[in-house]
PDB file of C-alpha atoms in Angstrom:
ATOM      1  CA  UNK T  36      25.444   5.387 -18.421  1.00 37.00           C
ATOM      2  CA  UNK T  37      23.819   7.028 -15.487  1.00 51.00           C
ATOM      3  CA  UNK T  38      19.549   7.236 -15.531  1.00 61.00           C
ATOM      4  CA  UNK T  39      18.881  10.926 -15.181  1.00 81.00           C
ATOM      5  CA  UNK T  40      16.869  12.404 -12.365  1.00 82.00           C
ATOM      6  CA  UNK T  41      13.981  12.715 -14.259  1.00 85.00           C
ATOM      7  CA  UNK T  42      13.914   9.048 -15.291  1.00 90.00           C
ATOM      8  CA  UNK T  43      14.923   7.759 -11.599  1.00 89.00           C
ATOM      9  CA  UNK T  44      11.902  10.079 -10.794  1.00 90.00           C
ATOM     10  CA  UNK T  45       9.588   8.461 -13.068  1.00 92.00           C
ATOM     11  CA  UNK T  46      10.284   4.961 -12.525  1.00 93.00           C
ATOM     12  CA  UNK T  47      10.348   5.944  -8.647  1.00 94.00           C
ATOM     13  CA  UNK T  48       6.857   7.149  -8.692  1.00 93.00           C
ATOM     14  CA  UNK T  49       5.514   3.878 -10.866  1.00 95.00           C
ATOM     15  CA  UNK T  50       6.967   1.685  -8.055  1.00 96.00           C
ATOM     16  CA  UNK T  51       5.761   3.770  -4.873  1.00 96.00           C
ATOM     17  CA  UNK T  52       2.052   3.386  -6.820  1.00 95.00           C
ATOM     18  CA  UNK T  53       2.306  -0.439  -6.618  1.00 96.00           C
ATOM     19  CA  UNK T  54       4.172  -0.728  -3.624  1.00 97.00           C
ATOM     20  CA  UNK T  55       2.951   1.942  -1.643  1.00 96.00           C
ATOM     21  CA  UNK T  56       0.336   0.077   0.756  1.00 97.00           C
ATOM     22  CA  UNK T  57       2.732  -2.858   1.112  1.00 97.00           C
ATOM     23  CA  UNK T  58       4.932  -0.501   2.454  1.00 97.00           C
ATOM     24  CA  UNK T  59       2.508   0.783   5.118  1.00 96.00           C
ATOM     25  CA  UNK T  60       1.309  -2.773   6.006  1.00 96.00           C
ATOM     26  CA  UNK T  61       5.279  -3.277   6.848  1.00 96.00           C
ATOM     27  CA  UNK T  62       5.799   0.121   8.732  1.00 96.00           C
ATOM     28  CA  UNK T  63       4.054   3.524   9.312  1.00 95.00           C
ATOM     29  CA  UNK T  64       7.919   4.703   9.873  1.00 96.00           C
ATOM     30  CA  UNK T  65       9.465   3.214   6.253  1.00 96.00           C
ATOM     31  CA  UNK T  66       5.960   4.281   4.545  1.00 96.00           C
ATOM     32  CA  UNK T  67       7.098   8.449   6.391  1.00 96.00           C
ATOM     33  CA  UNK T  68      10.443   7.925   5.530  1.00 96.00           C
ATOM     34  CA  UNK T  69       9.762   7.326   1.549  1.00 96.00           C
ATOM     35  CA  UNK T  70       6.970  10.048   1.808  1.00 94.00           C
ATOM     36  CA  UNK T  71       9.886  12.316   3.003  1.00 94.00           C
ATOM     37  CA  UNK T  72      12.367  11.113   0.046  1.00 93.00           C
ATOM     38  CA  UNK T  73       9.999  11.982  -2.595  1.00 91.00           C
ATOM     39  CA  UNK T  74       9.319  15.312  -0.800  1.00 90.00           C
ATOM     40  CA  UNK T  75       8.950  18.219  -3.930  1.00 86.00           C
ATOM     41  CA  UNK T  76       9.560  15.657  -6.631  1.00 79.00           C
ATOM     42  CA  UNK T  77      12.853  15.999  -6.605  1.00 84.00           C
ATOM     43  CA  UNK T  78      14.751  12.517  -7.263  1.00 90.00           C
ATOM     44  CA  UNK T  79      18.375  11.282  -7.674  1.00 90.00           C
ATOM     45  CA  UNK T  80      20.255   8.361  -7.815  1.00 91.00           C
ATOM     46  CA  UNK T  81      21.286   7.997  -4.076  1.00 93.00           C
ATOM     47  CA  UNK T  82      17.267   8.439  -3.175  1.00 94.00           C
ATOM     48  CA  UNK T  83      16.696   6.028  -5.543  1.00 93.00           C
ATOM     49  CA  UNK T  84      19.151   3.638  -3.620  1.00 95.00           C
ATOM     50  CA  UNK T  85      17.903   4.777  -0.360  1.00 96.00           C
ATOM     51  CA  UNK T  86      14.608   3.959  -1.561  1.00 97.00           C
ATOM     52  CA  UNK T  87      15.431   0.123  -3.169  1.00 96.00           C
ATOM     53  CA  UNK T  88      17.736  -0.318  -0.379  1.00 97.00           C
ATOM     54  CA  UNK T  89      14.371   0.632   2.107  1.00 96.00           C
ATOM     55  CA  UNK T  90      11.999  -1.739  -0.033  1.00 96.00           C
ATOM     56  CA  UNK T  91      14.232  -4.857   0.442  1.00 96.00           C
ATOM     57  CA  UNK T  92      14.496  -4.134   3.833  1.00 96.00           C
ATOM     58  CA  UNK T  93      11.108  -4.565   4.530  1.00 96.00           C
ATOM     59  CA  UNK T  94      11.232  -8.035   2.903  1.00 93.00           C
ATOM     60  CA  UNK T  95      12.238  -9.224   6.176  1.00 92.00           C
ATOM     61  CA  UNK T  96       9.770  -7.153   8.458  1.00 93.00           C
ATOM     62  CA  UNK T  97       6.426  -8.589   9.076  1.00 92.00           C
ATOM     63  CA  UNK T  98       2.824  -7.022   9.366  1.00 94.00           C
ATOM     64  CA  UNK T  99       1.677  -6.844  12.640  1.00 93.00           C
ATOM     65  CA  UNK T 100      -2.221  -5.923  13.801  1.00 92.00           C
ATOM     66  CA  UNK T 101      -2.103  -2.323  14.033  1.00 93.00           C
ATOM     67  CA  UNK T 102       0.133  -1.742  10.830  1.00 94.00           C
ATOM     68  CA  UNK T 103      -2.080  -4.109   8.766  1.00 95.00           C
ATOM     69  CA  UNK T 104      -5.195  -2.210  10.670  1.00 95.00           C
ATOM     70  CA  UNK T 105      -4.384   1.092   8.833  1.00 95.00           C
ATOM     71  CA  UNK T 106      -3.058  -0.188   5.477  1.00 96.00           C
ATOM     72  CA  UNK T 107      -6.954  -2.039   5.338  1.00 97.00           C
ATOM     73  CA  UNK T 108      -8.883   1.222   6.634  1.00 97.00           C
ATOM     74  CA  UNK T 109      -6.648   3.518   4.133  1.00 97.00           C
ATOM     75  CA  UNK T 110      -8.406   0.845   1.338  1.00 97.00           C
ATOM     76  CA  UNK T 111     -11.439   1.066   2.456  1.00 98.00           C
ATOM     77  CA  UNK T 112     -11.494   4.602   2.181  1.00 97.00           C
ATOM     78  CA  UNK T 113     -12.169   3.839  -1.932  1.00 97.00           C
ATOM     79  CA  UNK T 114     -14.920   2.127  -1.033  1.00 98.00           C
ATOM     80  CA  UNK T 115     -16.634   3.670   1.686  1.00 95.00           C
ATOM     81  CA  UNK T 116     -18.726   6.020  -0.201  1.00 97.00           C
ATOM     82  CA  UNK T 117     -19.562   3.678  -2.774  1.00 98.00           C
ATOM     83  CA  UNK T 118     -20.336  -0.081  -1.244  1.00 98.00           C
ATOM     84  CA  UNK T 119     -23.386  -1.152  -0.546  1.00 98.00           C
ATOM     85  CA  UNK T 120     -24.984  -1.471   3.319  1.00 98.00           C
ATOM     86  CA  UNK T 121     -24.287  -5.114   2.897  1.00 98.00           C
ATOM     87  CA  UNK T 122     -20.262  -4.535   1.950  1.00 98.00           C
ATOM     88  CA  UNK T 123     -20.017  -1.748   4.595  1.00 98.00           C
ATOM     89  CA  UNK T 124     -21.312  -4.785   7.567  1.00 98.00           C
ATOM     90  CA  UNK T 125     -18.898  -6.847   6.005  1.00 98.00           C
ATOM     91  CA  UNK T 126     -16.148  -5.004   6.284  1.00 98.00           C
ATOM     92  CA  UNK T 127     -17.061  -3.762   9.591  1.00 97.00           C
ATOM     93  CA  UNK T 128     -17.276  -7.331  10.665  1.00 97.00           C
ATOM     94  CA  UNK T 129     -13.786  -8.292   9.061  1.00 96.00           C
ATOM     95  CA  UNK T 130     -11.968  -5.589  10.557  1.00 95.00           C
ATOM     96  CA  UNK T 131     -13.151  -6.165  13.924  1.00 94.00           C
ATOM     97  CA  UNK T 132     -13.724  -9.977  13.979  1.00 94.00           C
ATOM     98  CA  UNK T 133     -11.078 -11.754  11.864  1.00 91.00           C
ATOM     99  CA  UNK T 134      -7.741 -11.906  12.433  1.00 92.00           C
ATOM    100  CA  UNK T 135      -6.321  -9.320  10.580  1.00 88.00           C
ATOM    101  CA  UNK T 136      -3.211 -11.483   9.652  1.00 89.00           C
ATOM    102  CA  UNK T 137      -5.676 -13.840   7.376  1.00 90.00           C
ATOM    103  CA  UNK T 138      -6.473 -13.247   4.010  1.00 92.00           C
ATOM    104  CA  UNK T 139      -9.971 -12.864   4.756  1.00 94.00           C
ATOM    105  CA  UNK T 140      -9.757  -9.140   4.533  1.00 96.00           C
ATOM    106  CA  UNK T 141      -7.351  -8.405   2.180  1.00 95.00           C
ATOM    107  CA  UNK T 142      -9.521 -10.837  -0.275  1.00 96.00           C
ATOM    108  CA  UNK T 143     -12.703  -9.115   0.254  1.00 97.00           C
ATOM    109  CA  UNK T 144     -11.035  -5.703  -0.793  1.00 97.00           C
ATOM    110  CA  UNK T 145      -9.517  -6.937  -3.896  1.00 96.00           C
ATOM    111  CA  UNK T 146     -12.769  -8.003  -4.455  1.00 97.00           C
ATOM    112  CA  UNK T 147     -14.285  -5.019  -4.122  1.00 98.00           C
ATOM    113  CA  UNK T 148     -11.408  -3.471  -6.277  1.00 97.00           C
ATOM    114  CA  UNK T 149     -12.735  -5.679  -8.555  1.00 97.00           C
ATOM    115  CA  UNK T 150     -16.273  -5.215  -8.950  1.00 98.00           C
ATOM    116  CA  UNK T 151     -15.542  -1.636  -8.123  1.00 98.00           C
ATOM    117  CA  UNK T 152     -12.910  -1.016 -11.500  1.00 97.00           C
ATOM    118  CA  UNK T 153     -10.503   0.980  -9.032  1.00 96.00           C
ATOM    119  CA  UNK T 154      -7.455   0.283 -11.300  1.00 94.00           C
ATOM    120  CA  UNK T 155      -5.029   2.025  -8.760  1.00 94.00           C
ATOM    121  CA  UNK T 156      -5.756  -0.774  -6.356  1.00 96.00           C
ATOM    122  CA  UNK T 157      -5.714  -3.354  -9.056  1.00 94.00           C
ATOM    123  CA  UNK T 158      -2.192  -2.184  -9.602  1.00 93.00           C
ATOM    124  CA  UNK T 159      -0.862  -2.413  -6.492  1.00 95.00           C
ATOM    125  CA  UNK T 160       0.971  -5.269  -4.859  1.00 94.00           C
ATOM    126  CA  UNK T 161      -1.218  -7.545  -2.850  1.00 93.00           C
ATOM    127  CA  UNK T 162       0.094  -9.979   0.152  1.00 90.00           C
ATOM    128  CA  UNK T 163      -0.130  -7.085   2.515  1.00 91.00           C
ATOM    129  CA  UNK T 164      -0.477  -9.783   5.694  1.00 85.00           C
ATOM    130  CA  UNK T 165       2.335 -12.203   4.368  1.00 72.00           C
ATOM    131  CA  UNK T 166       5.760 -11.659   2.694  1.00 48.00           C
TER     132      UNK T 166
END
């Protein structure tokens, strides 16, 4: 038996939560493209295999500099407000100095997801620089 919309919908928005800045750390155009699928909430089965069909796609792509660059500073922006001077140098450092490709980054920010109790980021799905 067919899912109904309103299921697909539902089960669509719990995997764009977790998956949504692996997505962007793949490709700004995949990341529009879903944006534009889940345009006015409105979900059916062929999105939803537009959408799966999209996510395994991107299995194969890898992150490159710039798409990594703006996954990170979209991250930071939970933390910006909130870290201390000390976090806010290291991050500057990281983004600027490391190779963005290493896990240097992406570990400090689950870190500070950590200490920070920002359960959206907790949730996501991590391995942004690797498949």
């Amino acid at each position: 038996m067919e899912q109904t919309d309103k299921q697909l919908l539902k089960e669509f928005q719990t995997s764009w939560t977790k998956h949504k800045y692996w997505v962007m750390s793949r490709s700004q155009q995949a990341y529009n493209d879903i944006r534009l699928l889940a345009k006015g909430n409105q979900w059916t089965q062929e999105k939803h295999i537009q959408y799966t069909n999209k996510l395994s796609e991107l299995e194969d792509y890898q992150p490159t500099d710039k798409t990594l660059r703006v996954t990170y500073q979209h991250i930071w922006g939970y933390f910006k407000k909130i870290a201390t001077v000390e976090e806010k140098n290291r991050y500057k450092d990281l983004i600027e100095t490391t190779p963005l490709k290493s896990k240097e980054l992406e570990n400090f920010l689950k870190e500070l997801s950590q200490k920070y109790h920002q359960t959206y980021l907790l949730n996501i799905k991590w391995g942004l620089s690797s498949s």
